[in-house]
Amino acid sequence: MKMGIDAGGTLIKIAYRAAESEEVMEYIHFPSPQIREAASWIKQHAPEAKVCITGGKAALLQSCLSQHDVSTIVEFDATCRGVQYLLQDVEGAPEAFVLTNCGTGTSIHYADTNKHYRLGGSGVGGGSLIGLSYLLTGIGDYNEIIQTAKKGNREHVDLKVSHIYEGAVPPIPGDLTASNFGNVRTDGSSTRDIADLLASVMGLVGETVTTASVLAAGQCGVSSIVYIGSSFVSNELLQDIVVGYTKLRGAEAVFLENGSYSGAIGAWLSL
Ligand code: ATP
Ligand code: MG
């Protein structure tokens, strides 16, 4: 058996096929602090497997798998390879695109069928989503954050362009966020509603990641942005923010089924 693993800052993602003859890829993930549990699972389920690991915690996980035949691959090579593989199933898939990986942090790349290179990144990513949410509301569980954020109203926290251009016609769409968290009054009369705060954290992360991505796309002369990373997993609100904001800025957002496993798939393909 072959196993591709992306051991990231927050989650260890594993891609494998249950049998050589199987067409379907199986996926499983573990929290990165539970690296020993992940290693035990690999030893138990695939004692004979050939393993390829990528990601920042590759060396650490490799040290837990001394009995396995383990190779490593550079994270960006694995991720781009995995994305190209998943794009095969997408109708009208772009040939050249910006690839935005919103993981613990955010990494932005240019990719086409021949090459890929890193354009930049942002420290604002899924880690910020969890960290800011916890500091503001005391909720640190990912699933609780995304479920609660759905019920929130950002109007109580964020300042829109139309709020500033009160009664006048703004030079840019009034619906754009003028200032994330800029509608918070400091006289103690502002909302402390947990759902509103979490919705605004989602807005801050989504809009920051999108702004960096559309600027990168403009720089490269492409109009498609492929967004991956576990920050989008089951997180329709973040996806909607990113899709809407990307469109507003004149580009097209593409999401991939199992896109969060791109690095693991790329590692698997290299075996
Ligand atoms: P990096 O590539 O930056 O080293 P990573 O590969 O571990 O990090 P991802 O797995 O792509 O990053 O995304 C991690 C983010 O996904 C978290 O910060 C969080 O916002 C979100 N997330 C999704 N599912 C979970 C989960 N079950 N537990 C914790 N965070 C989750
Ligand atoms: Mg990652």
PDB file of C-alpha atoms and ligand atoms in Angstrom:
ATOM      1  CA  MET A   1       0.000   0.000   0.000  1.00  0.00           C
ATOM      2  CA  LYS A   2       1.034   3.612  -0.657  1.00  0.00           C
ATOM      3  CA  MET A   3       0.280   6.483   1.701  1.00  0.00           C
ATOM      4  CA  GLY A   4       0.649  10.212   1.039  1.00  0.00           C
ATOM      5  CA  ILE A   5       0.781  12.414   4.114  1.00  0.00           C
ATOM      6  CA  ASP A   6       0.694  16.187   4.599  1.00  0.00           C
ATOM      7  CA  ALA A   7       1.777  16.888   8.160  1.00  0.00           C
ATOM      8  CA  GLY A   8       0.826  20.561   8.592  1.00  0.00           C
ATOM      9  CA  GLY A   9       0.931  22.992  11.490  1.00  0.00           C
ATOM     10  CA  THR A  10      -2.608  22.153  12.599  1.00  0.00           C
ATOM     11  CA  LEU A  11      -3.710  18.934  10.883  1.00  0.00           C
ATOM     12  CA  ILE A  12      -2.040  15.791   9.558  1.00  0.00           C
ATOM     13  CA  LYS A  13      -3.839  14.782   6.357  1.00  0.00           C
ATOM     14  CA  ILE A  14      -3.490  11.255   4.930  1.00  0.00           C
ATOM     15  CA  ALA A  15      -4.478  10.037   1.428  1.00  0.00           C
ATOM     16  CA  TYR A  16      -4.366   6.352   0.468  1.00  0.00           C
ATOM     17  CA  ARG A  17      -6.130   3.639  -1.494  1.00  0.00           C
ATOM     18  CA  ALA A  18      -7.402   0.740   0.574  1.00  0.00           C
ATOM     19  CA  ALA A  19      -6.160  -1.724  -2.084  1.00  0.00           C
ATOM     20  CA  GLU A  20      -3.951  -1.372  -5.176  1.00  0.00           C
ATOM     21  CA  SER A  21      -6.966  -2.204  -7.360  1.00  0.00           C
ATOM     22  CA  GLU A  22      -9.174   0.477  -5.719  1.00  0.00           C
ATOM     23  CA  GLU A  23      -9.922   3.559  -7.799  1.00  0.00           C
ATOM     24  CA  VAL A  24     -11.211   5.606  -4.919  1.00  0.00           C
ATOM     25  CA  MET A  25      -8.888   7.557  -2.648  1.00  0.00           C
ATOM     26  CA  GLU A  26      -9.550   7.374   1.084  1.00  0.00           C
ATOM     27  CA  TYR A  27      -8.865  10.296   3.400  1.00  0.00           C
ATOM     28  CA  ILE A  28      -8.313  10.711   7.109  1.00  0.00           C
ATOM     29  CA  HIS A  29      -6.881  13.474   9.281  1.00  0.00           C
ATOM     30  CA  PHE A  30      -5.509  13.882  12.810  1.00  0.00           C
ATOM     31  CA  PRO A  31      -4.779  17.019  14.843  1.00  0.00           C
ATOM     32  CA  SER A  32      -1.027  17.711  14.577  1.00  0.00           C
ATOM     33  CA  PRO A  33      -0.503  17.636  18.371  1.00  0.00           C
ATOM     34  CA  GLN A  34      -1.673  13.990  18.162  1.00  0.00           C
ATOM     35  CA  ILE A  35       1.256  13.012  15.939  1.00  0.00           C
ATOM     36  CA  ARG A  36       1.858   9.806  17.934  1.00  0.00           C
ATOM     37  CA  GLU A  37      -1.762   8.694  17.426  1.00  0.00           C
ATOM     38  CA  ALA A  38      -1.349   9.381  13.694  1.00  0.00           C
ATOM     39  CA  ALA A  39       1.835   7.280  13.628  1.00  0.00           C
ATOM     40  CA  SER A  40       0.077   4.445  15.517  1.00  0.00           C
ATOM     41  CA  TRP A  41      -2.801   4.523  13.038  1.00  0.00           C
ATOM     42  CA  ILE A  42      -0.351   4.257  10.111  1.00  0.00           C
ATOM     43  CA  LYS A  43       1.545   1.382  11.759  1.00  0.00           C
ATOM     44  CA  GLN A  44      -1.696  -0.459  12.483  1.00  0.00           C
ATOM     45  CA  HIS A  45      -3.439   0.095   9.135  1.00  0.00           C
ATOM     46  CA  ALA A  46      -0.485  -0.111   6.800  1.00  0.00           C
ATOM     47  CA  PRO A  47       2.519  -1.770   8.429  1.00  0.00           C
ATOM     48  CA  GLU A  48       4.002  -2.484   4.988  1.00  0.00           C
ATOM     49  CA  ALA A  49       3.108   0.817   3.325  1.00  0.00           C
ATOM     50  CA  LYS A  50       5.459   2.974   1.292  1.00  0.00           C
ATOM     51  CA  VAL A  51       5.000   6.415   2.754  1.00  0.00           C
ATOM     52  CA  CYS A  52       5.713   9.890   1.366  1.00  0.00           C
ATOM     53  CA  ILE A  53       5.378  12.835   3.739  1.00  0.00           C
ATOM     54  CA  THR A  54       5.247  16.571   3.123  1.00  0.00           C
ATOM     55  CA  GLY A  55       4.536  19.627   5.296  1.00  0.00           C
ATOM     56  CA  GLY A  56       6.257  21.395   8.163  1.00  0.00           C
ATOM     57  CA  LYS A  57       5.965  18.407  10.510  1.00  0.00           C
ATOM     58  CA  ALA A  58       7.247  15.844   7.969  1.00  0.00           C
ATOM     59  CA  ALA A  59      10.575  15.289   9.743  1.00  0.00           C
ATOM     60  CA  LEU A  60       8.852  14.871  13.112  1.00  0.00           C
ATOM     61  CA  LEU A  61       6.388  12.320  11.755  1.00  0.00           C
ATOM     62  CA  GLN A  62       9.160  10.526   9.871  1.00  0.00           C
ATOM     63  CA  SER A  63      11.016  10.068  13.164  1.00  0.00           C
ATOM     64  CA  CYS A  64       7.944   8.248  14.549  1.00  0.00           C
ATOM     65  CA  LEU A  65       7.871   5.833  11.573  1.00  0.00           C
ATOM     66  CA  SER A  66      11.331   4.261  11.735  1.00  0.00           C
ATOM     67  CA  GLN A  67      10.015   0.869  10.584  1.00  0.00           C
ATOM     68  CA  HIS A  68       8.501   2.272   7.379  1.00  0.00           C
ATOM     69  CA  ASP A  69       9.970   3.017   3.972  1.00  0.00           C
ATOM     70  CA  VAL A  70       9.547   6.821   4.171  1.00  0.00           C
ATOM     71  CA  SER A  71      10.403   9.530   1.644  1.00  0.00           C
ATOM     72  CA  THR A  72       9.665  13.248   1.800  1.00  0.00           C
ATOM     73  CA  ILE A  73       8.657  15.842  -0.790  1.00  0.00           C
ATOM     74  CA  VAL A  74       8.741  19.658  -0.727  1.00  0.00           C
ATOM     75  CA  GLU A  75       5.357  20.971   0.437  1.00  0.00           C
ATOM     76  CA  PHE A  76       4.717  23.338  -2.494  1.00  0.00           C
ATOM     77  CA  ASP A  77       5.590  20.662  -5.102  1.00  0.00           C
ATOM     78  CA  ALA A  78       3.252  18.165  -3.439  1.00  0.00           C
ATOM     79  CA  THR A  79       0.411  20.673  -3.071  1.00  0.00           C
ATOM     80  CA  CYS A  80       0.551  21.856  -6.693  1.00  0.00           C
ATOM     81  CA  ARG A  81       0.743  18.277  -7.960  1.00  0.00           C
ATOM     82  CA  GLY A  82      -2.284  17.326  -5.872  1.00  0.00           C
ATOM     83  CA  VAL A  83      -4.228  20.336  -7.111  1.00  0.00           C
ATOM     84  CA  GLN A  84      -3.504  19.466 -10.769  1.00  0.00           C
ATOM     85  CA  TYR A  85      -4.739  15.919 -10.040  1.00  0.00           C
ATOM     86  CA  LEU A  86      -8.012  17.167  -8.499  1.00  0.00           C
ATOM     87  CA  LEU A  87      -8.527  19.687 -11.321  1.00  0.00           C
ATOM     88  CA  GLN A  88      -8.810  16.774 -13.774  1.00  0.00           C
ATOM     89  CA  ASP A  89     -12.345  16.249 -12.433  1.00  0.00           C
ATOM     90  CA  VAL A  90     -13.341  19.887 -12.820  1.00  0.00           C
ATOM     91  CA  GLU A  91     -15.152  20.870 -15.999  1.00  0.00           C
ATOM     92  CA  GLY A  92     -13.620  23.939 -17.604  1.00  0.00           C
ATOM     93  CA  ALA A  93     -10.690  23.847 -15.186  1.00  0.00           C
ATOM     94  CA  PRO A  94      -8.311  26.805 -15.623  1.00  0.00           C
ATOM     95  CA  GLU A  95      -4.894  26.081 -17.183  1.00  0.00           C
ATOM     96  CA  ALA A  96      -3.132  28.909 -15.376  1.00  0.00           C
ATOM     97  CA  PHE A  97      -4.275  30.116 -11.988  1.00  0.00           C
ATOM     98  CA  VAL A  98      -3.378  31.515  -8.615  1.00  0.00           C
ATOM     99  CA  LEU A  99      -3.420  28.864  -5.910  1.00  0.00           C
ATOM    100  CA  THR A 100      -4.290  30.048  -2.419  1.00  0.00           C
ATOM    101  CA  ASN A 101      -3.723  27.563   0.392  1.00  0.00           C
ATOM    102  CA  CYS A 102      -5.534  28.791   3.504  1.00  0.00           C
ATOM    103  CA  GLY A 103      -4.077  26.481   6.128  1.00  0.00           C
ATOM    104  CA  THR A 104      -2.805  27.552   9.533  1.00  0.00           C
ATOM    105  CA  GLY A 105      -1.314  30.450   7.594  1.00  0.00           C
ATOM    106  CA  THR A 106      -1.948  31.361   3.969  1.00  0.00           C
ATOM    107  CA  SER A 107       0.394  30.669   1.065  1.00  0.00           C
ATOM    108  CA  ILE A 108      -0.206  32.047  -2.438  1.00  0.00           C
ATOM    109  CA  HIS A 109       1.246  30.528  -5.618  1.00  0.00           C
ATOM    110  CA  TYR A 110       1.154  30.842  -9.376  1.00  0.00           C
ATOM    111  CA  ALA A 111       0.561  27.516 -11.142  1.00  0.00           C
ATOM    112  CA  ASP A 112       0.064  26.219 -14.673  1.00  0.00           C
ATOM    113  CA  THR A 113       0.649  22.833 -16.307  1.00  0.00           C
ATOM    114  CA  ASN A 114       4.432  23.426 -16.619  1.00  0.00           C
ATOM    115  CA  LYS A 115       5.464  25.326 -13.530  1.00  0.00           C
ATOM    116  CA  HIS A 116       4.556  26.785 -10.182  1.00  0.00           C
ATOM    117  CA  TYR A 117       6.157  29.333  -7.900  1.00  0.00           C
ATOM    118  CA  ARG A 118       5.295  31.033  -4.646  1.00  0.00           C
ATOM    119  CA  LEU A 119       4.083  34.610  -4.905  1.00  0.00           C
ATOM    120  CA  GLY A 120       3.744  35.366  -1.228  1.00  0.00           C
ATOM    121  CA  GLY A 121       1.491  34.739   1.689  1.00  0.00           C
ATOM    122  CA  SER A 122      -0.190  36.097   4.770  1.00  0.00           C
ATOM    123  CA  GLY A 123      -0.095  35.204   8.426  1.00  0.00           C
ATOM    124  CA  VAL A 124      -3.864  35.603   8.367  1.00  0.00           C
ATOM    125  CA  GLY A 125      -5.341  32.135   7.871  1.00  0.00           C
ATOM    126  CA  GLY A 126      -7.103  29.302   9.637  1.00  0.00           C
ATOM    127  CA  GLY A 127      -4.949  29.740  12.738  1.00  0.00           C
ATOM    128  CA  SER A 128      -6.127  33.348  13.007  1.00  0.00           C
ATOM    129  CA  LEU A 129      -9.696  32.119  12.656  1.00  0.00           C
ATOM    130  CA  ILE A 130      -9.301  29.858  15.681  1.00  0.00           C
ATOM    131  CA  GLY A 131      -7.067  32.176  17.734  1.00  0.00           C
ATOM    132  CA  LEU A 132      -9.099  35.358  17.311  1.00  0.00           C
ATOM    133  CA  SER A 133     -12.367  33.485  17.809  1.00  0.00           C
ATOM    134  CA  TYR A 134     -11.106  32.029  21.060  1.00  0.00           C
ATOM    135  CA  LEU A 135      -9.773  35.335  22.383  1.00  0.00           C
ATOM    136  CA  LEU A 136     -12.983  37.187  21.527  1.00  0.00           C
ATOM    137  CA  THR A 137     -15.575  34.596  22.562  1.00  0.00           C
ATOM    138  CA  GLY A 138     -13.913  31.796  24.509  1.00  0.00           C
ATOM    139  CA  ILE A 139     -14.868  29.311  21.764  1.00  0.00           C
ATOM    140  CA  GLY A 140     -11.867  27.452  20.366  1.00  0.00           C
ATOM    141  CA  ASP A 141     -13.491  24.397  18.809  1.00  0.00           C
ATOM    142  CA  TYR A 142     -13.420  24.639  15.000  1.00  0.00           C
ATOM    143  CA  ASN A 143     -16.842  23.094  14.404  1.00  0.00           C
ATOM    144  CA  GLU A 144     -18.514  25.222  17.067  1.00  0.00           C
ATOM    145  CA  ILE A 145     -16.893  28.358  15.608  1.00  0.00           C
ATOM    146  CA  ILE A 146     -18.142  27.691  12.078  1.00  0.00           C
ATOM    147  CA  GLN A 147     -21.656  26.708  13.206  1.00  0.00           C
ATOM    148  CA  THR A 148     -22.051  29.741  15.477  1.00  0.00           C
ATOM    149  CA  ALA A 149     -20.575  32.202  12.969  1.00  0.00           C
ATOM    150  CA  LYS A 150     -23.348  31.280  10.506  1.00  0.00           C
ATOM    151  CA  LYS A 151     -25.932  32.831  12.829  1.00  0.00           C
ATOM    152  CA  GLY A 152     -24.056  36.122  13.224  1.00  0.00           C
ATOM    153  CA  ASN A 153     -24.605  39.561  11.708  1.00  0.00           C
ATOM    154  CA  ARG A 154     -21.451  41.417  10.678  1.00  0.00           C
ATOM    155  CA  GLU A 155     -23.296  44.766  10.410  1.00  0.00           C
ATOM    156  CA  HIS A 156     -22.991  45.138  14.175  1.00  0.00           C
ATOM    157  CA  VAL A 157     -19.210  44.862  14.110  1.00  0.00           C
ATOM    158  CA  ASP A 158     -17.849  45.799  10.668  1.00  0.00           C
ATOM    159  CA  LEU A 159     -17.962  49.172   8.969  1.00  0.00           C
ATOM    160  CA  LYS A 160     -19.105  49.234   5.341  1.00  0.00           C
ATOM    161  CA  VAL A 161     -18.168  51.821   2.753  1.00  0.00           C
ATOM    162  CA  SER A 162     -21.861  52.877   2.702  1.00  0.00           C
ATOM    163  CA  HIS A 163     -21.714  53.606   6.445  1.00  0.00           C
ATOM    164  CA  ILE A 164     -18.968  56.164   5.827  1.00  0.00           C
ATOM    165  CA  TYR A 165     -20.564  57.622   2.675  1.00  0.00           C
ATOM    166  CA  GLU A 166     -23.847  58.172   4.550  1.00  0.00           C
ATOM    167  CA  GLY A 167     -26.355  59.776   2.184  1.00  0.00           C
ATOM    168  CA  ALA A 168     -23.786  60.145  -0.626  1.00  0.00           C
ATOM    169  CA  VAL A 169     -22.830  57.980  -3.602  1.00  0.00           C
ATOM    170  CA  PRO A 170     -19.570  56.138  -2.797  1.00  0.00           C
ATOM    171  CA  PRO A 171     -16.828  55.814  -5.469  1.00  0.00           C
ATOM    172  CA  ILE A 172     -16.623  52.048  -4.813  1.00  0.00           C
ATOM    173  CA  PRO A 173     -19.438  49.571  -3.994  1.00  0.00           C
ATOM    174  CA  GLY A 174     -21.064  50.570  -0.715  1.00  0.00           C
ATOM    175  CA  ASP A 175     -21.299  46.929   0.347  1.00  0.00           C
ATOM    176  CA  LEU A 176     -17.507  46.577   0.556  1.00  0.00           C
ATOM    177  CA  THR A 177     -16.039  46.427   4.036  1.00  0.00           C
ATOM    178  CA  ALA A 178     -14.385  49.761   4.815  1.00  0.00           C
ATOM    179  CA  SER A 179     -13.023  48.540   8.150  1.00  0.00           C
ATOM    180  CA  ASN A 180     -13.189  45.053   9.668  1.00  0.00           C
ATOM    181  CA  PHE A 181     -14.276  45.537  13.309  1.00  0.00           C
ATOM    182  CA  GLY A 182     -14.457  49.283  12.551  1.00  0.00           C
ATOM    183  CA  ASN A 183     -18.102  49.560  13.629  1.00  0.00           C
ATOM    184  CA  VAL A 184     -17.300  48.671  17.235  1.00  0.00           C
ATOM    185  CA  ARG A 185     -18.141  51.549  19.552  1.00  0.00           C
ATOM    186  CA  THR A 186     -15.714  52.019  22.402  1.00  0.00           C
ATOM    187  CA  ASP A 187     -18.213  53.545  24.856  1.00  0.00           C
ATOM    188  CA  GLY A 188     -19.336  50.102  25.993  1.00  0.00           C
ATOM    189  CA  SER A 189     -22.577  50.182  23.970  1.00  0.00           C
ATOM    190  CA  SER A 190     -21.388  47.795  21.241  1.00  0.00           C
ATOM    191  CA  THR A 191     -22.584  44.250  20.681  1.00  0.00           C
ATOM    192  CA  ARG A 192     -20.878  41.431  22.491  1.00  0.00           C
ATOM    193  CA  ASP A 193     -22.974  38.882  20.662  1.00  0.00           C
ATOM    194  CA  ILE A 194     -20.791  35.824  20.160  1.00  0.00           C
ATOM    195  CA  ALA A 195     -22.269  34.918  16.765  1.00  0.00           C
ATOM    196  CA  ASP A 196     -21.743  38.471  15.431  1.00  0.00           C
ATOM    197  CA  LEU A 197     -18.118  38.485  16.586  1.00  0.00           C
ATOM    198  CA  LEU A 198     -17.412  35.082  15.009  1.00  0.00           C
ATOM    199  CA  ALA A 199     -19.057  36.126  11.724  1.00  0.00           C
ATOM    200  CA  SER A 200     -16.785  39.171  11.688  1.00  0.00           C
ATOM    201  CA  VAL A 201     -13.673  37.100  12.366  1.00  0.00           C
ATOM    202  CA  MET A 202     -14.688  34.993   9.361  1.00  0.00           C
ATOM    203  CA  GLY A 203     -15.067  38.197   7.331  1.00  0.00           C
ATOM    204  CA  LEU A 204     -11.645  39.464   8.368  1.00  0.00           C
ATOM    205  CA  VAL A 205      -9.925  36.224   7.398  1.00  0.00           C
ATOM    206  CA  GLY A 206     -11.908  35.713   4.175  1.00  0.00           C
ATOM    207  CA  GLU A 207     -11.489  39.264   2.914  1.00  0.00           C
ATOM    208  CA  THR A 208      -7.776  39.456   3.778  1.00  0.00           C
ATOM    209  CA  VAL A 209      -7.030  36.150   2.045  1.00  0.00           C
ATOM    210  CA  THR A 210      -9.104  37.165  -0.985  1.00  0.00           C
ATOM    211  CA  THR A 211      -7.568  40.630  -1.285  1.00  0.00           C
ATOM    212  CA  ALA A 212      -4.050  39.168  -1.317  1.00  0.00           C
ATOM    213  CA  SER A 213      -5.159  36.525  -3.855  1.00  0.00           C
ATOM    214  CA  VAL A 214      -6.827  38.893  -6.334  1.00  0.00           C
ATOM    215  CA  LEU A 215      -3.828  41.240  -6.215  1.00  0.00           C
ATOM    216  CA  ALA A 216      -1.591  38.237  -6.924  1.00  0.00           C
ATOM    217  CA  ALA A 217      -3.864  37.182  -9.818  1.00  0.00           C
ATOM    218  CA  GLY A 218      -3.678  40.703 -11.285  1.00  0.00           C
ATOM    219  CA  GLN A 219       0.111  40.621 -11.001  1.00  0.00           C
ATOM    220  CA  CYS A 220       0.240  37.325 -12.966  1.00  0.00           C
ATOM    221  CA  GLY A 221      -2.444  38.224 -15.488  1.00  0.00           C
ATOM    222  CA  VAL A 222      -4.765  35.322 -14.566  1.00  0.00           C
ATOM    223  CA  SER A 223      -8.412  35.489 -13.567  1.00  0.00           C
ATOM    224  CA  SER A 224      -8.910  32.163 -11.757  1.00  0.00           C
ATOM    225  CA  ILE A 225      -8.052  31.568  -8.130  1.00  0.00           C
ATOM    226  CA  VAL A 226      -8.114  28.015  -6.755  1.00  0.00           C
ATOM    227  CA  TYR A 227      -8.705  28.083  -3.010  1.00  0.00           C
ATOM    228  CA  ILE A 228      -7.666  25.088  -0.888  1.00  0.00           C
ATOM    229  CA  GLY A 229      -6.846  24.397   2.774  1.00  0.00           C
ATOM    230  CA  SER A 230      -8.784  22.929   5.683  1.00  0.00           C
ATOM    231  CA  SER A 231     -10.030  26.402   6.700  1.00  0.00           C
ATOM    232  CA  PHE A 232     -12.751  25.897   4.075  1.00  0.00           C
ATOM    233  CA  VAL A 233     -13.808  22.428   5.282  1.00  0.00           C
ATOM    234  CA  SER A 234     -17.561  22.476   6.064  1.00  0.00           C
ATOM    235  CA  ASN A 235     -17.173  26.251   6.274  1.00  0.00           C
ATOM    236  CA  GLU A 236     -19.777  27.561   3.809  1.00  0.00           C
ATOM    237  CA  LEU A 237     -19.652  31.022   5.342  1.00  0.00           C
ATOM    238  CA  LEU A 238     -15.934  31.465   4.617  1.00  0.00           C
ATOM    239  CA  GLN A 239     -16.433  29.997   1.138  1.00  0.00           C
ATOM    240  CA  ASP A 240     -19.298  32.420   0.441  1.00  0.00           C
ATOM    241  CA  ILE A 241     -17.252  35.406   1.610  1.00  0.00           C
ATOM    242  CA  VAL A 242     -14.333  34.358  -0.589  1.00  0.00           C
ATOM    243  CA  VAL A 243     -16.503  33.573  -3.650  1.00  0.00           C
ATOM    244  CA  GLY A 244     -18.419  36.862  -3.386  1.00  0.00           C
ATOM    245  CA  TYR A 245     -15.370  39.014  -2.784  1.00  0.00           C
ATOM    246  CA  THR A 246     -13.319  37.322  -5.527  1.00  0.00           C
ATOM    247  CA  LYS A 247     -16.151  37.917  -8.008  1.00  0.00           C
ATOM    248  CA  LEU A 248     -16.550  41.529  -6.943  1.00  0.00           C
ATOM    249  CA  ARG A 249     -12.861  42.046  -7.685  1.00  0.00           C
ATOM    250  CA  GLY A 250     -13.275  40.633 -11.191  1.00  0.00           C
ATOM    251  CA  ALA A 251     -11.817  37.138 -10.722  1.00  0.00           C
ATOM    252  CA  GLU A 252     -13.295  33.634 -10.418  1.00  0.00           C
ATOM    253  CA  ALA A 253     -13.007  31.428  -7.318  1.00  0.00           C
ATOM    254  CA  VAL A 254     -12.604  27.654  -7.708  1.00  0.00           C
ATOM    255  CA  PHE A 255     -13.020  25.212  -4.814  1.00  0.00           C
ATOM    256  CA  LEU A 256     -11.977  21.578  -5.122  1.00  0.00           C
ATOM    257  CA  GLU A 257     -13.620  18.579  -3.537  1.00  0.00           C
ATOM    258  CA  ASN A 258     -11.039  17.249  -1.059  1.00  0.00           C
ATOM    259  CA  GLY A 259      -8.852  20.285  -1.834  1.00  0.00           C
ATOM    260  CA  SER A 260      -7.635  20.206   1.775  1.00  0.00           C
ATOM    261  CA  TYR A 261      -5.915  16.892   0.920  1.00  0.00           C
ATOM    262  CA  SER A 262      -3.987  18.325  -2.068  1.00  0.00           C
ATOM    263  CA  GLY A 263      -0.609  18.027  -0.323  1.00  0.00           C
ATOM    264  CA  ALA A 264      -1.316  14.451   0.781  1.00  0.00           C
ATOM    265  CA  ILE A 265      -2.485  13.497  -2.730  1.00  0.00           C
ATOM    266  CA  GLY A 266       0.640  15.072  -4.261  1.00  0.00           C
ATOM    267  CA  ALA A 267       2.809  13.080  -1.839  1.00  0.00           C
ATOM    268  CA  TRP A 268       0.899   9.899  -2.755  1.00  0.00           C
ATOM    269  CA  LEU A 269       1.380  10.584  -6.485  1.00  0.00           C
ATOM    270  CA  SER A 270       5.138  10.923  -6.027  1.00  0.00           C
ATOM    271  CA  LEU A 271       5.442   7.318  -4.746  1.00  0.00           C
TER     272      LEU A 271
HETATM  273  P1  ATP B   1       0.105  24.772   7.396  1.00  0.00           P
HETATM  274  O1  ATP B   1      -0.014  24.301   5.943  1.00  0.00           O
HETATM  275  O2  ATP B   1      -0.044  26.265   7.495  1.00  0.00           O
HETATM  276  O3  ATP B   1       1.293  24.192   8.083  1.00  0.00           O
HETATM  277  P2  ATP B   1      -2.062  22.904   7.947  1.00  0.00           P
HETATM  278  O4  ATP B   1      -1.656  22.188   6.703  1.00  0.00           O
HETATM  279  O5  ATP B   1      -2.147  22.104   9.190  1.00  0.00           O
HETATM  280  O6  ATP B   1      -1.137  24.181   8.212  1.00  0.00           O
HETATM  281  P3  ATP B   1      -4.789  23.043   7.110  1.00  0.00           P
HETATM  282  O7  ATP B   1      -5.018  21.665   7.616  1.00  0.00           O
HETATM  283  O8  ATP B   1      -4.912  23.260   5.639  1.00  0.00           O
HETATM  284  O9  ATP B   1      -3.452  23.636   7.670  1.00  0.00           O
HETATM  285  O10 ATP B   1      -5.832  24.048   7.805  1.00  0.00           O
HETATM  286  C1  ATP B   1      -5.848  24.238   9.200  1.00  0.00           C
HETATM  287  C2  ATP B   1      -7.050  25.102   9.549  1.00  0.00           C
HETATM  288  O11 ATP B   1      -8.245  24.425   9.158  1.00  0.00           O
HETATM  289  C3  ATP B   1      -7.203  25.382  11.025  1.00  0.00           C
HETATM  290  O12 ATP B   1      -6.463  26.510  11.417  1.00  0.00           O
HETATM  291  C4  ATP B   1      -8.700  25.587  11.160  1.00  0.00           C
HETATM  292  O13 ATP B   1      -9.070  26.911  10.874  1.00  0.00           O
HETATM  293  C5  ATP B   1      -9.290  24.695  10.080  1.00  0.00           C
HETATM  294  N1  ATP B   1      -9.797  23.378  10.528  1.00  0.00           N
HETATM  295  C6  ATP B   1     -10.580  22.569   9.766  1.00  0.00           C
HETATM  296  N2  ATP B   1     -10.899  21.450  10.409  1.00  0.00           N
HETATM  297  C7  ATP B   1     -10.314  21.510  11.621  1.00  0.00           C
HETATM  298  C8  ATP B   1     -10.273  20.633  12.749  1.00  0.00           C
HETATM  299  N3  ATP B   1     -10.929  19.462  12.746  1.00  0.00           N
HETATM  300  N4  ATP B   1      -9.542  21.007  13.811  1.00  0.00           N
HETATM  301  C9  ATP B   1      -8.892  22.167  13.834  1.00  0.00           C
HETATM  302  N5  ATP B   1      -8.888  23.049  12.799  1.00  0.00           N
HETATM  303  C10 ATP B   1      -9.591  22.730  11.703  1.00  0.00           C
HETATM  304 MG    MG B   2      -0.809  22.813   4.915  1.00  0.00          MG
END
